[in-house]
Amino acid sequence: MNRSSVAIYPGSFDPVTNGHLDIIQRGSRIFGKVIIAVLRNQRKNPFFSVAERTEMLARAIEPLENVEVARFNGLLVNFAREMKAGVVIRGLRAVTDFDYEFQLALMNRRLEKEVETIFLMPSAEYSYLSSSQIKEVVSLGGSVKGLVPDFVEQELLGKLEKSGQKPRIS
Ligand code: ADP
């Protein structure tokens, strides 16, 4: 497969949301292959382990034939080279994403000029959705139905229960 038809979609996916899935679906219609790359070396303390995040993604993308999940650490451009991918997909929500994404894209271009970053916009209903907001709402006892796959909501509730942090139902 030509490098420009293989795209990588990197992120923490802690956990995957319908906003991520919206971007993945759009990407899968444009590119021959989309590789979701789950970040291993995270500075922030992840709620789900890499294995759990990868498993949830794999389950969520099951119907999409040209999408796969991988894990990576280190430089994204090195991983792209290894996967023979010429494109990095990032999702752009509101303007708040712009500055960070701009820096990241330009740094990646500096490190590897053959890899192009492209931005996709999710459907408006997911434009203000983030994994951290989902975790917060669930931990406070709120419903996130329609914002994450149902099984992800169950995983979140199970994890909270295991950690002794029962969600507070108001
Ligand atoms: P990171 O830690 O790299 O920000 P995330 O899992 O939060 O990882 O996000 C991965 C990518 O998906 C980023 O490009 C982010 O902007 C994008 N993204 C996250 N949530 C949404 C959403 N609701 N709609 C569209 N894109 C999103």
PDB file of C-alpha atoms and ligand atoms in Angstrom:
ATOM      1  CA  MET A   1       0.000   0.000   0.000  1.00  0.00           C
ATOM      2  CA  ASN A   2       1.140   3.499  -0.879  1.00  0.00           C
ATOM      3  CA  ARG A   3       2.377   5.530   2.140  1.00  0.00           C
ATOM      4  CA  SER A   4      -0.170   8.266   1.560  1.00  0.00           C
ATOM      5  CA  SER A   5      -3.034   5.815   1.901  1.00  0.00           C
ATOM      6  CA  VAL A   6      -1.913   4.594   5.323  1.00  0.00           C
ATOM      7  CA  ALA A   7      -2.840   6.928   8.192  1.00  0.00           C
ATOM      8  CA  ILE A   8      -2.068   6.839  11.895  1.00  0.00           C
ATOM      9  CA  TYR A   9      -4.484   8.214  14.472  1.00  0.00           C
ATOM     10  CA  PRO A  10      -2.545   8.643  17.726  1.00  0.00           C
ATOM     11  CA  GLY A  11      -3.876   9.462  21.161  1.00  0.00           C
ATOM     12  CA  SER A  12      -4.399   8.343  24.729  1.00  0.00           C
ATOM     13  CA  PHE A  13      -7.994   7.124  24.257  1.00  0.00           C
ATOM     14  CA  ASP A  14      -8.537   6.990  28.020  1.00  0.00           C
ATOM     15  CA  PRO A  15     -11.244   5.849  27.203  1.00  0.00           C
ATOM     16  CA  VAL A  16     -12.402   5.921  23.578  1.00  0.00           C
ATOM     17  CA  THR A  17     -15.396   8.239  23.061  1.00  0.00           C
ATOM     18  CA  ASN A  18     -17.911   8.625  20.255  1.00  0.00           C
ATOM     19  CA  GLY A  19     -15.925  11.718  19.241  1.00  0.00           C
ATOM     20  CA  HIS A  20     -12.849   9.552  18.589  1.00  0.00           C
ATOM     21  CA  LEU A  21     -15.027   7.021  16.753  1.00  0.00           C
ATOM     22  CA  ASP A  22     -16.488   9.769  14.579  1.00  0.00           C
ATOM     23  CA  ILE A  23     -12.959  10.757  13.511  1.00  0.00           C
ATOM     24  CA  ILE A  24     -11.980   7.110  12.949  1.00  0.00           C
ATOM     25  CA  GLN A  25     -14.994   6.532  10.695  1.00  0.00           C
ATOM     26  CA  ARG A  26     -14.250   9.632   8.661  1.00  0.00           C
ATOM     27  CA  GLY A  27     -10.607   8.582   8.334  1.00  0.00           C
ATOM     28  CA  SER A  28     -11.538   5.063   7.273  1.00  0.00           C
ATOM     29  CA  ARG A  29     -13.566   6.486   4.383  1.00  0.00           C
ATOM     30  CA  ILE A  30     -10.625   8.546   3.136  1.00  0.00           C
ATOM     31  CA  PHE A  31      -7.635   6.238   3.666  1.00  0.00           C
ATOM     32  CA  GLY A  32      -6.932   2.662   2.627  1.00  0.00           C
ATOM     33  CA  LYS A  33      -5.835   1.798   6.139  1.00  0.00           C
ATOM     34  CA  VAL A  34      -6.118   3.595   9.500  1.00  0.00           C
ATOM     35  CA  ILE A  35      -3.900   2.506  12.379  1.00  0.00           C
ATOM     36  CA  ILE A  36      -5.032   3.751  15.775  1.00  0.00           C
ATOM     37  CA  ALA A  37      -1.926   4.239  17.878  1.00  0.00           C
ATOM     38  CA  VAL A  38      -2.431   4.082  21.627  1.00  0.00           C
ATOM     39  CA  LEU A  39       0.154   6.088  23.494  1.00  0.00           C
ATOM     40  CA  ARG A  40       2.082   4.050  26.068  1.00  0.00           C
ATOM     41  CA  ASN A  41       4.378   6.533  27.752  1.00  0.00           C
ATOM     42  CA  GLN A  42       1.967   8.999  29.164  1.00  0.00           C
ATOM     43  CA  ARG A  43       2.885  11.713  31.562  1.00  0.00           C
ATOM     44  CA  LYS A  44      -0.635  12.002  32.877  1.00  0.00           C
ATOM     45  CA  ASN A  45      -1.834   9.204  35.114  1.00  0.00           C
ATOM     46  CA  PRO A  46      -4.094   7.094  32.941  1.00  0.00           C
ATOM     47  CA  PHE A  47      -7.388   5.788  34.303  1.00  0.00           C
ATOM     48  CA  PHE A  48      -7.319   2.660  32.118  1.00  0.00           C
ATOM     49  CA  SER A  49      -4.201   0.612  31.380  1.00  0.00           C
ATOM     50  CA  VAL A  50      -2.865   0.515  27.815  1.00  0.00           C
ATOM     51  CA  ALA A  51      -4.207  -3.037  27.483  1.00  0.00           C
ATOM     52  CA  GLU A  52      -7.689  -1.966  28.602  1.00  0.00           C
ATOM     53  CA  ARG A  53      -7.714   1.067  26.297  1.00  0.00           C
ATOM     54  CA  THR A  54      -6.557  -1.052  23.368  1.00  0.00           C
ATOM     55  CA  GLU A  55      -9.179  -3.717  24.035  1.00  0.00           C
ATOM     56  CA  MET A  56     -12.001  -1.182  24.180  1.00  0.00           C
ATOM     57  CA  LEU A  57     -10.846   0.378  20.916  1.00  0.00           C
ATOM     58  CA  ALA A  58     -10.580  -3.013  19.223  1.00  0.00           C
ATOM     59  CA  ARG A  59     -14.131  -3.808  20.249  1.00  0.00           C
ATOM     60  CA  ALA A  60     -15.473  -0.426  19.131  1.00  0.00           C
ATOM     61  CA  ILE A  61     -13.914  -0.606  15.672  1.00  0.00           C
ATOM     62  CA  GLU A  62     -14.821  -4.213  14.962  1.00  0.00           C
ATOM     63  CA  PRO A  63     -17.202  -3.335  12.088  1.00  0.00           C
ATOM     64  CA  LEU A  64     -14.550  -1.269  10.303  1.00  0.00           C
ATOM     65  CA  GLU A  65     -12.481  -3.523   8.076  1.00  0.00           C
ATOM     66  CA  ASN A  66      -9.623  -1.184   7.260  1.00  0.00           C
ATOM     67  CA  VAL A  67      -8.949  -0.007  10.826  1.00  0.00           C
ATOM     68  CA  GLU A  68      -6.540  -1.600  13.294  1.00  0.00           C
ATOM     69  CA  VAL A  69      -5.195  -0.798  16.758  1.00  0.00           C
ATOM     70  CA  ALA A  70      -1.542  -0.709  17.787  1.00  0.00           C
ATOM     71  CA  ARG A  71       0.429   0.615  20.753  1.00  0.00           C
ATOM     72  CA  PHE A  72       3.385   2.890  20.569  1.00  0.00           C
ATOM     73  CA  ASN A  73       5.861   4.798  22.677  1.00  0.00           C
ATOM     74  CA  GLY A  74       8.594   7.196  21.745  1.00  0.00           C
ATOM     75  CA  LEU A  75       8.376   9.522  18.797  1.00  0.00           C
ATOM     76  CA  LEU A  76       5.261   9.360  16.690  1.00  0.00           C
ATOM     77  CA  VAL A  77       7.195   9.976  13.476  1.00  0.00           C
ATOM     78  CA  ASN A  78       9.369   6.932  14.155  1.00  0.00           C
ATOM     79  CA  PHE A  79       6.277   4.834  14.630  1.00  0.00           C
ATOM     80  CA  ALA A  80       4.823   6.254  11.378  1.00  0.00           C
ATOM     81  CA  ARG A  81       8.003   5.282   9.538  1.00  0.00           C
ATOM     82  CA  GLU A  82       7.870   1.807  11.018  1.00  0.00           C
ATOM     83  CA  MET A  83       4.235   1.395   9.921  1.00  0.00           C
ATOM     84  CA  LYS A  84       5.003   2.891   6.479  1.00  0.00           C
ATOM     85  CA  ALA A  85       2.353   5.527   7.107  1.00  0.00           C
ATOM     86  CA  GLY A  86       2.527   8.913   5.390  1.00  0.00           C
ATOM     87  CA  VAL A  87      -0.327  10.603   7.236  1.00  0.00           C
ATOM     88  CA  VAL A  88      -1.159  11.468  10.834  1.00  0.00           C
ATOM     89  CA  ILE A  89      -4.818  12.147  11.610  1.00  0.00           C
ATOM     90  CA  ARG A  90      -5.779  14.442  14.471  1.00  0.00           C
ATOM     91  CA  GLY A  91      -9.221  15.535  15.524  1.00  0.00           C
ATOM     92  CA  LEU A  92     -10.013  19.223  15.896  1.00  0.00           C
ATOM     93  CA  ARG A  93     -12.746  20.173  18.264  1.00  0.00           C
ATOM     94  CA  ALA A  94     -13.154  23.779  19.325  1.00  0.00           C
ATOM     95  CA  VAL A  95     -10.468  26.450  18.963  1.00  0.00           C
ATOM     96  CA  THR A  96      -8.991  25.309  22.279  1.00  0.00           C
ATOM     97  CA  ASP A  97      -7.363  22.364  20.459  1.00  0.00           C
ATOM     98  CA  PHE A  98      -5.779  24.556  17.842  1.00  0.00           C
ATOM     99  CA  ASP A  99      -2.660  25.900  19.549  1.00  0.00           C
ATOM    100  CA  TYR A 100      -1.519  22.546  20.898  1.00  0.00           C
ATOM    101  CA  GLU A 101      -2.265  20.719  17.650  1.00  0.00           C
ATOM    102  CA  PHE A 102      -0.477  23.394  15.613  1.00  0.00           C
ATOM    103  CA  GLN A 103       2.692  22.991  17.700  1.00  0.00           C
ATOM    104  CA  LEU A 104       2.539  19.228  17.503  1.00  0.00           C
ATOM    105  CA  ALA A 105       2.011  19.142  13.734  1.00  0.00           C
ATOM    106  CA  LEU A 106       4.856  21.568  13.070  1.00  0.00           C
ATOM    107  CA  MET A 107       7.233  19.686  15.356  1.00  0.00           C
ATOM    108  CA  ASN A 108       6.372  16.412  13.666  1.00  0.00           C
ATOM    109  CA  ARG A 109       6.936  17.996  10.263  1.00  0.00           C
ATOM    110  CA  ARG A 110      10.307  19.243  11.429  1.00  0.00           C
ATOM    111  CA  LEU A 111      11.248  15.764  12.579  1.00  0.00           C
ATOM    112  CA  GLU A 112       9.959  14.021   9.461  1.00  0.00           C
ATOM    113  CA  LYS A 113       8.939  16.051   6.456  1.00  0.00           C
ATOM    114  CA  GLU A 114       7.490  13.063   4.621  1.00  0.00           C
ATOM    115  CA  VAL A 115       4.701  12.670   7.183  1.00  0.00           C
ATOM    116  CA  GLU A 116       1.737  14.997   6.720  1.00  0.00           C
ATOM    117  CA  THR A 117      -0.728  15.804   9.528  1.00  0.00           C
ATOM    118  CA  ILE A 118      -4.347  16.245   8.561  1.00  0.00           C
ATOM    119  CA  PHE A 119      -7.183  17.470  10.764  1.00  0.00           C
ATOM    120  CA  LEU A 120     -10.709  16.143  10.734  1.00  0.00           C
ATOM    121  CA  MET A 121     -13.681  17.755  12.441  1.00  0.00           C
ATOM    122  CA  PRO A 122     -16.164  15.601  14.291  1.00  0.00           C
ATOM    123  CA  SER A 123     -19.898  16.005  14.100  1.00  0.00           C
ATOM    124  CA  ALA A 124     -20.994  19.112  16.089  1.00  0.00           C
ATOM    125  CA  GLU A 125     -22.514  17.018  18.888  1.00  0.00           C
ATOM    126  CA  TYR A 126     -19.034  15.730  19.795  1.00  0.00           C
ATOM    127  CA  SER A 127     -17.222  19.030  19.426  1.00  0.00           C
ATOM    128  CA  TYR A 128     -16.990  19.638  23.149  1.00  0.00           C
ATOM    129  CA  LEU A 129     -16.482  16.053  24.217  1.00  0.00           C
ATOM    130  CA  SER A 130     -13.301  14.792  25.869  1.00  0.00           C
ATOM    131  CA  SER A 131     -12.249  11.612  27.669  1.00  0.00           C
ATOM    132  CA  SER A 132     -11.528  13.575  30.854  1.00  0.00           C
ATOM    133  CA  GLN A 133     -15.002  15.073  30.872  1.00  0.00           C
ATOM    134  CA  ILE A 134     -16.502  11.602  30.457  1.00  0.00           C
ATOM    135  CA  LYS A 135     -14.503  10.284  33.434  1.00  0.00           C
ATOM    136  CA  GLU A 136     -15.571  13.214  35.557  1.00  0.00           C
ATOM    137  CA  VAL A 137     -19.269  12.890  34.732  1.00  0.00           C
ATOM    138  CA  VAL A 138     -19.299   9.145  35.392  1.00  0.00           C
ATOM    139  CA  SER A 139     -17.449   9.539  38.689  1.00  0.00           C
ATOM    140  CA  LEU A 140     -20.076  12.061  39.776  1.00  0.00           C
ATOM    141  CA  GLY A 141     -22.880   9.650  38.975  1.00  0.00           C
ATOM    142  CA  GLY A 142     -24.027  11.169  35.672  1.00  0.00           C
ATOM    143  CA  SER A 143     -25.002   9.308  32.524  1.00  0.00           C
ATOM    144  CA  VAL A 144     -22.778   9.460  29.453  1.00  0.00           C
ATOM    145  CA  LYS A 145     -25.153   7.505  27.241  1.00  0.00           C
ATOM    146  CA  GLY A 146     -24.731   8.436  23.590  1.00  0.00           C
ATOM    147  CA  LEU A 147     -21.289   9.929  24.193  1.00  0.00           C
ATOM    148  CA  VAL A 148     -19.364   6.662  24.507  1.00  0.00           C
ATOM    149  CA  PRO A 149     -20.272   3.120  23.402  1.00  0.00           C
ATOM    150  CA  ASP A 150     -22.499   1.469  26.045  1.00  0.00           C
ATOM    151  CA  PHE A 151     -19.837  -1.088  26.946  1.00  0.00           C
ATOM    152  CA  VAL A 152     -17.350   1.720  27.661  1.00  0.00           C
ATOM    153  CA  GLU A 153     -19.773   3.248  30.158  1.00  0.00           C
ATOM    154  CA  GLN A 154     -20.009  -0.164  31.838  1.00  0.00           C
ATOM    155  CA  GLU A 155     -16.199  -0.443  31.950  1.00  0.00           C
ATOM    156  CA  LEU A 156     -16.001   2.990  33.564  1.00  0.00           C
ATOM    157  CA  LEU A 157     -18.552   2.064  36.214  1.00  0.00           C
ATOM    158  CA  GLY A 158     -16.784  -1.245  36.869  1.00  0.00           C
ATOM    159  CA  LYS A 159     -13.419   0.443  37.232  1.00  0.00           C
ATOM    160  CA  LEU A 160     -14.775   3.020  39.664  1.00  0.00           C
ATOM    161  CA  GLU A 161     -16.359   0.327  41.741  1.00  0.00           C
ATOM    162  CA  LYS A 162     -13.132  -1.712  41.819  1.00  0.00           C
ATOM    163  CA  SER A 163     -11.151   1.301  42.930  1.00  0.00           C
ATOM    164  CA  GLY A 164     -13.609   1.832  45.756  1.00  0.00           C
ATOM    165  CA  GLN A 165     -14.696   5.143  44.240  1.00  0.00           C
ATOM    166  CA  LYS A 166     -18.377   4.378  43.909  1.00  0.00           C
ATOM    167  CA  PRO A 167     -20.038   6.919  41.643  1.00  0.00           C
ATOM    168  CA  ARG A 168     -22.050   9.409  43.610  1.00  0.00           C
ATOM    169  CA  ILE A 169     -25.648   9.297  42.483  1.00  0.00           C
ATOM    170  CA  SER A 170     -27.367  12.608  43.045  1.00  0.00           C
TER     171      SER A 170
HETATM  172  P1  ADP B   1      -4.224  13.137  23.349  1.00  0.00           P
HETATM  173  O1  ADP B   1      -3.745  12.774  24.723  1.00  0.00           O
HETATM  174  O2  ADP B   1      -3.254  12.912  22.243  1.00  0.00           O
HETATM  175  O3  ADP B   1      -4.919  14.469  23.260  1.00  0.00           O
HETATM  176  P2  ADP B   1      -6.841  11.983  23.061  1.00  0.00           P
HETATM  177  O4  ADP B   1      -7.223  10.556  23.189  1.00  0.00           O
HETATM  178  O5  ADP B   1      -7.427  12.938  24.043  1.00  0.00           O
HETATM  179  O6  ADP B   1      -5.293  11.997  23.085  1.00  0.00           O
HETATM  180  O7  ADP B   1      -7.169  12.493  21.608  1.00  0.00           O
HETATM  181  C1  ADP B   1      -6.640  11.912  20.453  1.00  0.00           C
HETATM  182  C2  ADP B   1      -7.023  12.753  19.261  1.00  0.00           C
HETATM  183  O8  ADP B   1      -8.441  12.761  19.125  1.00  0.00           O
HETATM  184  C3  ADP B   1      -6.627  14.220  19.349  1.00  0.00           C
HETATM  185  O9  ADP B   1      -6.342  14.684  18.062  1.00  0.00           O
HETATM  186  C4  ADP B   1      -7.868  14.886  19.878  1.00  0.00           C
HETATM  187  O10 ADP B   1      -7.925  16.250  19.492  1.00  0.00           O
HETATM  188  C5  ADP B   1      -8.929  14.078  19.170  1.00  0.00           C
HETATM  189  N1  ADP B   1     -10.200  14.072  19.886  1.00  0.00           N
HETATM  190  C6  ADP B   1     -10.434  13.808  21.187  1.00  0.00           C
HETATM  191  N2  ADP B   1     -11.750  13.910  21.479  1.00  0.00           N
HETATM  192  C7  ADP B   1     -12.364  14.261  20.318  1.00  0.00           C
HETATM  193  C8  ADP B   1     -13.720  14.562  19.949  1.00  0.00           C
HETATM  194  N3  ADP B   1     -14.705  14.576  20.832  1.00  0.00           N
HETATM  195  N4  ADP B   1     -13.947  14.881  18.669  1.00  0.00           N
HETATM  196  C9  ADP B   1     -12.937  14.919  17.771  1.00  0.00           C
HETATM  197  N5  ADP B   1     -11.647  14.681  18.036  1.00  0.00           N
HETATM  198  C10 ADP B   1     -11.362  14.358  19.298  1.00  0.00           C
END
